[in-house]
Structure formats: C-alpha cells, structure tokens
PDB file of C-alpha atoms in Angstrom:
ATOM      1  CA  MET A 272       0.000   0.000   0.000  1.00 52.00           C
ATOM      2  CA  THR A 273       1.466   3.312  -1.001  1.00 53.00           C
ATOM      3  CA  PHE A 274       0.530   6.801   0.014  1.00 50.00           C
ATOM      4  CA  ASP A 275       1.227   9.820  -2.003  1.00 54.00           C
ATOM      5  CA  LEU A 276       2.378  12.993  -0.299  1.00 52.00           C
ATOM      6  CA  GLU A 277      -1.083  14.584  -0.256  1.00 69.00           C
ATOM      7  CA  ALA A 278      -2.702  11.547   1.344  1.00 60.00           C
ATOM      8  CA  GLY A 279       0.050  11.493   3.960  1.00 61.00           C
ATOM      9  CA  ASN A 280      -0.645  15.130   4.798  1.00 75.00           C
ATOM     10  CA  VAL A 281      -4.375  14.461   5.132  1.00 71.00           C
ATOM     11  CA  ILE A 282      -3.722  11.517   7.434  1.00 72.00           C
ATOM     12  CA  ALA A 283      -1.336  13.622   9.540  1.00 71.00           C
ATOM     13  CA  VAL A 284      -3.894  16.419   9.855  1.00 73.00           C
ATOM     14  CA  ILE A 285      -6.599  13.938  10.839  1.00 75.00           C
ATOM     15  CA  GLY A 286      -4.248  12.406  13.422  1.00 71.00           C
ATOM     16  CA  VAL A 287      -3.375  15.788  14.922  1.00 74.00           C
ATOM     17  CA  ALA A 288      -7.032  16.864  14.971  1.00 74.00           C
ATOM     18  CA  THR A 289      -8.044  13.610  16.628  1.00 77.00           C
ATOM     19  CA  GLY A 290      -5.300  14.013  19.222  1.00 72.00           C
ATOM     20  CA  LEU A 291      -6.393  17.588  19.962  1.00 71.00           C
ATOM     21  CA  LEU A 292     -10.026  16.517  20.294  1.00 71.00           C
ATOM     22  CA  ILE A 293      -9.128  13.695  22.668  1.00 72.00           C
ATOM     23  CA  GLY A 294      -6.935  16.044  24.705  1.00 70.00           C
ATOM     24  CA  ALA A 295      -9.714  18.653  24.896  1.00 68.00           C
ATOM     25  CA  LEU A 296     -12.241  16.029  26.012  1.00 63.00           C
ATOM     26  CA  GLN A 297      -9.882  14.733  28.698  1.00 68.00           C
ATOM     27  CA  PHE A 298      -9.335  18.285  29.937  1.00 63.00           C
ATOM     28  CA  TRP A 299     -13.086  18.998  29.962  1.00 65.00           C
ATOM     29  CA  PHE A 300     -13.900  15.780  31.833  1.00 59.00           C
ATOM     30  CA  GLY A 301     -11.071  16.495  34.272  1.00 62.00           C
ATOM     31  CA  MET A 302     -12.450  19.978  34.961  1.00 64.00           C
ATOM     32  CA  ARG A 303     -15.959  18.582  35.492  1.00 66.00           C
ATOM     33  CA  HIS A 304     -14.598  16.012  37.927  1.00 66.00           C
ATOM     34  CA  GLU A 305     -12.589  18.671  39.791  1.00 84.00           C
ATOM     35  CA  ARG A 306     -15.589  21.026  39.963  1.00 86.00           C
ATOM     36  CA  PHE A 307     -17.775  18.240  41.341  1.00 87.00           C
ATOM     37  CA  ALA A 308     -15.131  17.264  43.922  1.00 90.00           C
ATOM     38  CA  ASN A 309     -14.770  20.937  44.988  1.00 90.00           C
ATOM     39  CA  THR A 310     -18.552  21.232  45.274  1.00 92.00           C
ATOM     40  CA  LEU A 311     -18.727  18.225  47.568  1.00 91.00           C
ATOM     41  CA  LEU A 312     -15.891  19.599  49.717  1.00 91.00           C
ATOM     42  CA  ILE A 313     -17.604  22.987  50.038  1.00 92.00           C
ATOM     43  CA  ILE A 314     -20.907  21.337  50.972  1.00 92.00           C
ATOM     44  CA  ASP A 315     -19.066  19.291  53.572  1.00 91.00           C
ATOM     45  CA  HIS A 316     -17.522  22.455  55.025  1.00 89.00           C
ATOM     46  CA  LEU A 317     -20.826  24.330  54.987  1.00 90.00           C
ATOM     47  CA  GLU A 318     -22.660  21.484  56.721  1.00 90.00           C
ATOM     48  CA  ASN A 319     -19.846  20.463  59.061  1.00 91.00           C
ATOM     49  CA  ARG A 320     -21.121  20.273  62.644  1.00 92.00           C
ATOM     50  CA  ASP A 321     -18.256  22.429  63.974  1.00 93.00           C
ATOM     51  CA  MET A 322     -18.858  25.058  61.296  1.00 91.00           C
ATOM     52  CA  LEU A 323     -22.576  25.113  62.067  1.00 90.00           C
ATOM     53  CA  SER A 324     -21.723  25.703  65.713  1.00 92.00           C
ATOM     54  CA  ILE A 325     -19.324  28.501  64.757  1.00 92.00           C
ATOM     55  CA  ARG A 326     -21.972  30.098  62.524  1.00 91.00           C
ATOM     56  CA  HIS A 327     -24.436  30.084  65.447  1.00 92.00           C
ATOM     57  CA  ARG A 328     -21.768  31.707  67.615  1.00 93.00           C
ATOM     58  CA  VAL A 329     -21.283  34.382  64.950  1.00 91.00           C
ATOM     59  CA  ASP A 330     -25.041  35.012  64.966  1.00 90.00           C
ATOM     60  CA  ASP A 331     -24.882  35.589  68.722  1.00 89.00           C
ATOM     61  CA  ILE A 332     -21.871  37.906  68.427  1.00 88.00           C
ATOM     62  CA  MET A 333     -23.459  39.966  65.680  1.00 89.00           C
ATOM     63  CA  GLU A 334     -26.799  40.134  67.484  1.00 87.00           C
ATOM     64  CA  ALA A 335     -24.971  41.622  70.473  1.00 83.00           C
ATOM     65  CA  ALA A 336     -23.205  44.029  68.112  1.00 80.00           C
ATOM     66  CA  GLN A 337     -26.550  45.249  66.750  1.00 77.00           C
ATOM     67  CA  THR A 338     -28.210  45.770  70.125  1.00 75.00           C
ATOM     68  CA  HIS A 339     -25.462  48.029  71.482  1.00 70.00           C
ATOM     69  CA  ALA A 340     -22.301  49.714  70.309  1.00 71.00           C
ATOM     70  CA  TYR A 341     -19.835  46.879  69.922  1.00 74.00           C
ATOM     71  CA  ASP A 342     -16.090  47.362  69.962  1.00 80.00           C
ATOM     72  CA  PHE A 343     -14.614  44.723  67.678  1.00 83.00           C
ATOM     73  CA  ASN A 344     -11.167  45.601  69.047  1.00 84.00           C
ATOM     74  CA  LYS A 345     -12.223  43.941  72.298  1.00 84.00           C
ATOM     75  CA  LEU A 346     -13.185  40.611  70.728  1.00 85.00           C
ATOM     76  CA  SER A 347     -11.943  37.534  72.499  1.00 89.00           C
ATOM     77  CA  ASP A 348      -9.603  35.349  70.480  1.00 91.00           C
ATOM     78  CA  GLU A 349     -12.358  32.756  70.233  1.00 93.00           C
ATOM     79  CA  ASP A 350     -14.907  35.263  68.895  1.00 91.00           C
ATOM     80  CA  ARG A 351     -12.379  36.736  66.465  1.00 89.00           C
ATOM     81  CA  ALA A 352     -11.599  33.223  65.184  1.00 91.00           C
ATOM     82  CA  ALA A 353     -15.306  32.446  64.774  1.00 93.00           C
ATOM     83  CA  LEU A 354     -15.976  35.617  62.777  1.00 92.00           C
ATOM     84  CA  SER A 355     -12.876  35.088  60.684  1.00 89.00           C
ATOM     85  CA  SER A 356     -13.697  31.420  59.987  1.00 92.00           C
ATOM     86  CA  VAL A 357     -17.169  32.189  58.700  1.00 93.00           C
ATOM     87  CA  ALA A 358     -15.983  35.121  56.586  1.00 91.00           C
ATOM     88  CA  LYS A 359     -13.169  33.017  55.128  1.00 90.00           C
ATOM     89  CA  LEU A 360     -15.433  30.052  54.385  1.00 93.00           C
ATOM     90  CA  PHE A 361     -17.954  32.121  52.452  1.00 94.00           C
ATOM     91  CA  GLY A 362     -15.125  34.106  50.879  1.00 92.00           C
ATOM     92  CA  LEU A 363     -13.648  30.824  49.648  1.00 92.00           C
ATOM     93  CA  VAL A 364     -17.028  29.801  48.243  1.00 94.00           C
ATOM     94  CA  GLY A 365     -17.041  33.140  46.411  1.00 94.00           C
ATOM     95  CA  VAL A 366     -13.521  32.645  45.037  1.00 93.00           C
ATOM     96  CA  LEU A 367     -14.359  29.158  43.777  1.00 93.00           C
ATOM     97  CA  ALA A 368     -17.691  30.297  42.312  1.00 94.00           C
ATOM     98  CA  ARG A 369     -16.037  33.209  40.479  1.00 93.00           C
ATOM     99  CA  ARG A 370     -13.571  30.806  38.894  1.00 92.00           C
ATOM    100  CA  ASN A 371     -16.330  28.317  38.083  1.00 91.00           C
ATOM    101  CA  SER A 372     -14.523  25.757  40.254  1.00 92.00           C
ATOM    102  CA  ILE A 373     -17.725  24.684  42.018  1.00 93.00           C
ATOM    103  CA  ASP A 374     -21.133  23.848  40.627  1.00 92.00           C
ATOM    104  CA  ARG A 375     -23.109  27.030  41.264  1.00 92.00           C
ATOM    105  CA  SER A 376     -26.380  25.298  40.407  1.00 91.00           C
ATOM    106  CA  ILE A 377     -25.929  23.114  43.493  1.00 90.00           C
ATOM    107  CA  VAL A 378     -24.393  25.543  45.981  1.00 92.00           C
ATOM    108  CA  PHE A 379     -26.280  28.754  45.195  1.00 92.00           C
ATOM    109  CA  PRO A 380     -29.891  27.594  45.571  1.00 89.00           C
ATOM    110  CA  GLY A 381     -29.130  25.508  48.646  1.00 88.00           C
ATOM    111  CA  TRP A 382     -27.327  28.190  50.613  1.00 90.00           C
ATOM    112  CA  ALA A 383     -28.540  31.465  49.065  1.00 92.00           C
ATOM    113  CA  ARG A 384     -30.550  32.624  52.077  1.00 91.00           C
ATOM    114  CA  ASN A 385     -27.794  31.740  54.526  1.00 91.00           C
ATOM    115  CA  ILE A 386     -25.109  33.397  52.406  1.00 93.00           C
ATOM    116  CA  CYS A 387     -27.089  36.627  52.081  1.00 93.00           C
ATOM    117  CA  ALA A 388     -28.155  36.736  55.724  1.00 92.00           C
ATOM    118  CA  THR A 389     -24.630  36.016  56.970  1.00 92.00           C
ATOM    119  CA  CYS A 390     -23.052  38.593  54.678  1.00 92.00           C
ATOM    120  CA  GLU A 391     -25.550  41.232  55.798  1.00 92.00           C
ATOM    121  CA  ARG A 392     -25.053  40.290  59.446  1.00 90.00           C
ATOM    122  CA  LEU A 393     -21.259  40.522  59.111  1.00 91.00           C
ATOM    123  CA  GLU A 394     -21.253  43.914  57.386  1.00 90.00           C
ATOM    124  CA  PRO A 395     -20.281  45.828  60.585  1.00 88.00           C
ATOM    125  CA  TYR A 396     -17.448  43.336  61.120  1.00 88.00           C
ATOM    126  CA  PHE A 397     -16.297  43.754  57.508  1.00 89.00           C
ATOM    127  CA  SER A 398     -16.288  47.544  57.911  1.00 86.00           C
ATOM    128  CA  TRP A 399     -14.149  47.228  61.027  1.00 85.00           C
ATOM    129  CA  ARG A 400     -11.790  44.681  59.406  1.00 85.00           C
ATOM    130  CA  GLU A 401     -11.239  46.941  56.417  1.00 85.00           C
ATOM    131  CA  THR A 402      -9.695  49.557  58.694  1.00 84.00           C
ATOM    132  CA  LEU A 403      -6.927  47.090  59.588  1.00 81.00           C
ATOM    133  CA  PRO A 404      -3.852  46.415  57.433  1.00 79.00           C
ATOM    134  CA  GLY A 405      -4.704  43.583  55.037  1.00 72.00           C
ATOM    135  CA  GLY A 406      -8.217  43.506  56.439  1.00 67.00           C
ATOM    136  CA  LYS A 407     -10.107  43.134  53.175  1.00 66.00           C
ATOM    137  CA  ALA A 408      -8.976  39.533  52.619  1.00 63.00           C
ATOM    138  CA  LEU A 409     -11.930  37.557  51.296  1.00 63.00           C
ATOM    139  CA  ASN A 410     -14.646  40.070  52.205  1.00 84.00           C
ATOM    140  CA  GLY A 411     -14.918  41.211  48.595  1.00 87.00           C
ATOM    141  CA  ASP A 412     -15.447  37.660  47.394  1.00 91.00           C
ATOM    142  CA  PHE A 413     -18.047  37.074  50.101  1.00 92.00           C
ATOM    143  CA  ARG A 414     -19.895  40.249  49.089  1.00 92.00           C
ATOM    144  CA  TRP A 415     -19.705  39.251  45.416  1.00 93.00           C
ATOM    145  CA  LEU A 416     -21.152  35.853  46.318  1.00 94.00           C
ATOM    146  CA  ALA A 417     -24.017  37.435  48.253  1.00 94.00           C
ATOM    147  CA  ARG A 418     -24.868  39.685  45.268  1.00 93.00           C
ATOM    148  CA  LYS A 419     -24.860  36.684  42.920  1.00 92.00           C
ATOM    149  CA  VAL A 420     -27.103  34.463  45.050  1.00 93.00           C
ATOM    150  CA  ARG A 421     -29.709  37.192  45.677  1.00 88.00           C
ATOM    151  CA  ARG A 422     -31.365  36.285  42.368  1.00 80.00           C
ATOM    152  CA  TYR A 423     -32.576  33.052  43.954  1.00 72.00           C
ATOM    153  CA  PHE A 424     -35.029  35.120  46.024  1.00 66.00           C
ATOM    154  CA  ARG A 425     -36.782  36.625  43.000  1.00 61.00           C
TER     155      ARG A 425
END
C-alpha cells in the first residue's frame, strides 16, 4: 500500500485533529470532575457540625453588636476566630464560584438565604476589618457571592 504525499498530509492532519479533540475532552472531563469534587468539599464544610456551631456563635456575636455599640477591638480570640472562619469560608465559596470551580447550580440555591443573611449580618465586622492592614482579605469575594445568590429570592 502506497501513500502519495497529499494523502500522507491528510492523514497527519486527521491524526493531529483527533489528538487535539481527545486532549480537549480529557481536559473537559477532568475539569468537570474537579468542579464536582470541589462542590462536595464545600458542601461538607458548609454542613460540618463544627462550622454550624461557629456560625451560630457568629449570629450571637453579631446580634450583640446590633443591640449596642460593639467594639470589635475587644473581641476575644475565640470570637475573632469564629468571625474570621465564617468570613473566610464564604469568601472561599465566592472565590471558587467566580472561577467556576464549584457547581453554582448546586451551591447557590441551597445556601442562598444563609449566604445573604450572613453577609448582611457581618457587614459591621467587615467595615471594622477593612480599617486594619490587610483587612479586606476575602470580604470582597463574600460580598460578590451574596450579590450573585440574591437572584434566587426573585
């Protein structure tokens, strides 16, 4: 069997195109798998018993902050860690959602109300944190997340 030069070029192009298609499919399936794995990890963190306890503690702290002038500079280490943990968790959810590294169609509807309520509740804390060096951290991503999930209330 002999191939002329043109047939050889066609076969080479088909081989390269097939290789590129297979590579693209592997990449796409890998990204889907990674996004699903990230989604499960985030759900696990959101529903973790310790995190639920910390979120209830944050509710208590912020309720006290609303009923009287609250000096965040006088937070105990435990309260500061609780506020920071919740802000960082939802900030991380925001970072991953922005980069499409989690499945928004699973996370957003399931936690929209909690995300919005927590972000609103933490706003005085965010304002205080932003006065500190490096205090913005993940607050912007948390706020972005809250804006995005609000559409699930309409």
